[in-house]
Amino acid sequence: MQIDWPMFLSPGTETAIVVIAALGITLAVRLRRQRYQARQRAAQQHATAERLTAALDRIDIGIVLLNADTRAEFINRAFRDYFALPDAKADSKPPLIALMYHARDTNAYTIPNDEIDHFIARRIEQIRAGNPAPETLRLANGRVLRLSCAVLPDGGRMLSYTPVNDLIRHDDDTADRDYYLALRDGDVFDSRLDAAE
C-alpha cells in the first residue's frame, strides 16, 4: 500500500498540522507557566506562614488557633510557657479539652479544686458558642491573663491570652478596693452626688 504524500502535504493539511502543533506547544507552555506560578504562590504562602508563626511566637499574648472541631492547629510560644505545655504535646494538635485538662493537672489555675471542672466545662461551652466576652484568669505562677475568643470565617476559633499583670497591680490598691467594695453594698447614687452640686 502506497501513501499518497501529496494529499497529506497539501497546503490545507500542512496548515492544519502546523496549527495543531502550535496549539500543542502553546498549551504545553501555558501549563508549564501555570505550574511554575502555582509553585511560586505556594512558596510565597509558605514563607508568609513561616513569618506569621515567627511573629506570633515572639509576642507575649498566648495564641491558640482551633479548627471547627476545636482541635488546636497552632499554639504559640507564650501559651506554651504560661501553661507549661511541652512542645511535643502542643505540636500533636491536641483538642481543646486536653489543653484545659493539662492546665488543671499541672495546677496552673488558682481555681479551687471543687470548682475547676465546672470552670473547664463552662469555658469550653463559651468557646464552642463563640462567646467573645473576655474573662480574667489568675494563674498559680502569679500571672493574670485576659482570655478572649474570636470566631474565624472557617468556623474555627482564635483564643488569646493577654497578660494584664501590670493593669491588675496598679488597680489592686487595697484602699481603693475596699472603697469600691463598700460602694457595692450601698447605693452608688447616694447623697454624695447632691453634695457635689
Short mmCIF file of C-alpha atoms in Angstrom, two decimals:
data_model
loop_
_atom_site.label_atom_id
_atom_site.label_comp_id
_atom_site.label_asym_id
_atom_site.label_seq_id
_atom_site.Cartn_x
_atom_site.Cartn_y
_atom_site.Cartn_z
CA MET A 1 0.00 0.00 0.00
CA GLN A 2 1.38 3.25 -1.09
CA ILE A 3 0.87 6.51 0.76
CA ASP A 4 -0.26 9.44 -1.32
CA TRP A 5 2.14 12.03 0.14
CA PRO A 6 0.91 14.90 -1.95
CA MET A 7 -2.51 14.50 -0.36
CA PHE A 8 -1.06 14.64 3.13
CA LEU A 9 1.19 17.50 2.27
CA SER A 10 -1.41 19.61 0.58
CA PRO A 11 -1.45 23.25 1.73
CA GLY A 12 -4.60 22.74 3.80
CA THR A 13 -3.21 19.67 5.53
CA GLU A 14 0.15 21.31 6.18
CA THR A 15 -1.62 24.32 7.68
CA ALA A 16 -3.75 22.07 9.90
CA ILE A 17 -0.63 20.21 11.11
CA VAL A 18 1.15 23.48 11.86
CA VAL A 19 -1.90 24.87 13.68
CA ILE A 20 -2.29 21.69 15.77
CA ALA A 21 1.42 21.66 16.61
CA ALA A 22 1.32 25.36 17.53
CA LEU A 23 -1.72 24.78 19.76
CA GLY A 24 0.02 21.83 21.43
CA ILE A 25 3.16 23.86 22.06
CA THR A 26 1.12 26.83 23.32
CA LEU A 27 -0.84 24.61 25.72
CA ALA A 28 2.34 22.95 26.95
CA VAL A 29 3.99 26.33 27.57
CA ARG A 30 0.85 27.66 29.31
CA LEU A 31 0.60 24.58 31.55
CA ARG A 32 4.28 24.83 32.42
CA ARG A 33 3.85 28.54 33.25
CA GLN A 34 0.77 27.81 35.40
CA ARG A 35 2.65 25.09 37.31
CA TYR A 36 5.57 27.46 37.85
CA GLN A 37 3.23 30.23 39.08
CA ALA A 38 1.42 27.77 41.37
CA ARG A 39 4.78 26.70 42.86
CA GLN A 40 5.72 30.37 43.29
CA ARG A 41 2.41 31.13 45.05
CA ALA A 42 2.80 28.09 47.29
CA ALA A 43 6.36 29.15 48.17
CA GLN A 44 5.15 32.70 48.96
CA GLN A 45 2.29 31.40 51.10
CA HIS A 46 4.67 29.09 52.93
CA ALA A 47 7.10 31.97 53.54
CA THR A 48 4.23 34.17 54.80
CA ALA A 49 3.03 31.38 57.12
CA GLU A 50 6.58 30.99 58.46
CA ARG A 51 6.84 34.75 59.11
CA LEU A 52 3.46 34.82 60.85
CA THR A 53 4.43 31.84 63.01
CA ALA A 54 7.71 33.52 63.94
CA ALA A 55 5.91 36.78 64.75
CA LEU A 56 3.25 35.06 66.87
CA ASP A 57 5.96 33.19 68.77
CA ARG A 58 7.62 36.49 69.73
CA ILE A 59 4.63 38.25 71.29
CA ASP A 60 3.65 37.89 74.94
CA ILE A 61 -0.02 37.19 74.13
CA GLY A 62 -0.80 33.48 74.16
CA ILE A 63 -2.49 32.43 70.91
CA VAL A 64 -4.28 29.17 70.12
CA LEU A 65 -5.91 28.58 66.74
CA LEU A 66 -8.61 25.90 66.84
CA ASN A 67 -10.25 24.27 63.85
CA ALA A 68 -14.03 23.86 63.65
CA ASP A 69 -13.73 20.65 65.74
CA THR A 70 -11.90 22.61 68.50
CA ARG A 71 -8.59 20.86 67.82
CA ALA A 72 -5.52 23.08 68.17
CA GLU A 73 -3.84 23.73 64.83
CA PHE A 74 -1.40 26.31 66.19
CA ILE A 75 -0.18 27.11 69.70
CA ASN A 76 2.34 29.90 70.11
CA ARG A 77 5.29 30.07 72.48
CA ALA A 78 3.62 32.38 75.03
CA PHE A 79 0.71 29.98 75.59
CA ARG A 80 3.14 27.06 75.91
CA ASP A 81 5.10 28.98 78.53
CA TYR A 82 2.05 30.19 80.50
CA PHE A 83 0.70 26.66 80.88
CA ALA A 84 3.99 24.68 80.87
CA LEU A 85 2.84 22.85 77.75
CA PRO A 86 5.59 20.65 76.28
CA ASP A 87 6.35 21.18 72.59
CA ALA A 88 5.59 17.55 71.73
CA LYS A 89 2.10 17.86 73.21
CA ALA A 90 1.47 21.25 71.58
CA ASP A 91 2.66 20.03 68.19
CA SER A 92 0.40 16.96 68.35
CA LYS A 93 -2.64 19.19 67.62
CA PRO A 94 -4.47 18.36 70.85
CA PRO A 95 -8.18 19.02 71.34
CA LEU A 96 -9.18 22.00 73.46
CA ILE A 97 -10.32 19.79 76.33
CA ALA A 98 -6.85 18.20 76.51
CA LEU A 99 -5.25 21.65 76.78
CA MET A 100 -7.55 22.62 79.62
CA TYR A 101 -7.06 19.33 81.45
CA HIS A 102 -3.29 19.73 81.06
CA ALA A 103 -3.54 23.13 82.79
CA ARG A 104 -5.69 21.57 85.52
CA ASP A 105 -3.33 18.62 86.01
CA THR A 106 -0.27 20.88 86.24
CA ASN A 107 -2.06 23.11 88.79
CA ALA A 108 -1.79 26.15 86.52
CA TYR A 109 -5.11 27.58 87.66
CA THR A 110 -5.76 29.25 91.02
CA ILE A 111 -9.33 27.97 90.89
CA PRO A 112 -10.31 25.74 93.86
CA ASN A 113 -10.29 22.01 93.04
CA ASP A 114 -14.02 21.65 93.62
CA GLU A 115 -14.74 24.40 91.04
CA ILE A 116 -12.19 23.65 88.35
CA ASP A 117 -14.18 21.06 86.38
CA HIS A 118 -17.15 23.43 86.29
CA PHE A 119 -14.83 26.22 85.05
CA ILE A 120 -13.46 23.96 82.28
CA ALA A 121 -16.94 22.84 81.16
CA ARG A 122 -18.24 26.43 81.14
CA ARG A 123 -15.20 27.78 79.30
CA ILE A 124 -15.37 25.06 76.63
CA GLU A 125 -19.06 25.78 76.08
CA GLN A 126 -18.30 29.51 75.75
CA ILE A 127 -15.57 28.82 73.18
CA ARG A 128 -17.73 26.45 71.16
CA ALA A 129 -20.54 29.02 71.19
CA GLY A 130 -18.07 31.66 70.03
CA ASN A 131 -18.78 33.87 73.03
CA PRO A 132 -16.46 36.88 72.65
CA ALA A 133 -16.91 38.10 76.25
CA PRO A 134 -13.46 38.41 77.82
CA GLU A 135 -12.69 36.72 81.10
CA THR A 136 -9.88 37.22 83.60
CA LEU A 137 -7.92 34.22 84.82
CA ARG A 138 -5.30 34.15 87.59
CA LEU A 139 -2.60 31.52 87.26
CA ALA A 140 -0.72 29.84 90.07
CA ASN A 141 2.55 31.35 88.81
CA GLY A 142 1.20 34.85 89.59
CA ARG A 143 0.27 35.81 86.05
CA VAL A 144 -3.13 37.28 85.33
CA LEU A 145 -4.46 36.67 81.83
CA ARG A 146 -7.38 38.19 79.95
CA LEU A 147 -8.97 35.40 77.91
CA SER A 148 -10.93 36.12 74.75
CA CYS A 149 -12.31 34.14 71.84
CA ALA A 150 -12.84 35.17 68.22
CA VAL A 151 -14.82 33.15 65.67
CA LEU A 152 -12.90 32.61 62.42
CA PRO A 153 -14.51 32.52 58.96
CA ASP A 154 -13.93 28.76 58.59
CA GLY A 155 -15.76 28.01 61.86
CA GLY A 156 -12.56 27.74 63.89
CA ARG A 157 -11.65 29.85 66.90
CA MET A 158 -8.76 32.07 67.86
CA LEU A 159 -8.15 32.13 71.60
CA SER A 160 -5.98 34.88 73.02
CA TYR A 161 -4.47 35.03 76.49
CA THR A 162 -3.32 38.60 77.13
CA PRO A 163 -1.20 39.25 80.21
CA VAL A 164 -2.71 42.05 82.32
CA ASN A 165 -0.50 41.86 85.41
CA ASP A 166 0.61 45.47 85.04
CA LEU A 167 -3.01 46.65 84.96
CA ILE A 168 -4.02 44.50 87.90
CA ARG A 169 -1.09 45.59 90.06
CA HIS A 170 -1.83 49.28 89.50
CA ASP A 171 -5.51 48.81 90.28
CA ASP A 172 -5.10 46.47 93.25
CA ASP A 173 -4.50 49.13 95.88
CA THR A 174 -6.31 47.70 98.91
CA ALA A 175 -7.65 51.10 99.99
CA ASP A 176 -9.28 51.57 96.59
CA ARG A 177 -10.57 48.01 96.61
CA ASP A 178 -12.22 48.46 99.99
CA TYR A 179 -13.78 51.73 98.85
CA TYR A 180 -15.26 50.20 95.72
CA LEU A 181 -16.50 47.14 97.58
CA ALA A 182 -18.25 49.44 100.06
CA LEU A 183 -19.98 51.13 97.13
CA ARG A 184 -21.36 47.77 96.00
CA ASP A 185 -23.11 47.35 99.36
CA GLY A 186 -24.77 50.76 99.27
CA ASP A 187 -26.47 52.93 96.71
CA VAL A 188 -23.85 54.29 94.32
CA PHE A 189 -26.05 57.29 93.58
CA ASP A 190 -26.34 58.49 97.16
CA SER A 191 -26.23 61.89 98.84
CA ARG A 192 -22.59 62.45 97.89
CA LEU A 193 -23.80 63.45 94.42
CA ASP A 194 -26.13 66.05 95.93
CA ALA A 195 -23.25 67.47 97.93
CA ALA A 196 -21.26 67.97 94.74
CA GLU A 197 -23.93 70.26 93.27
#
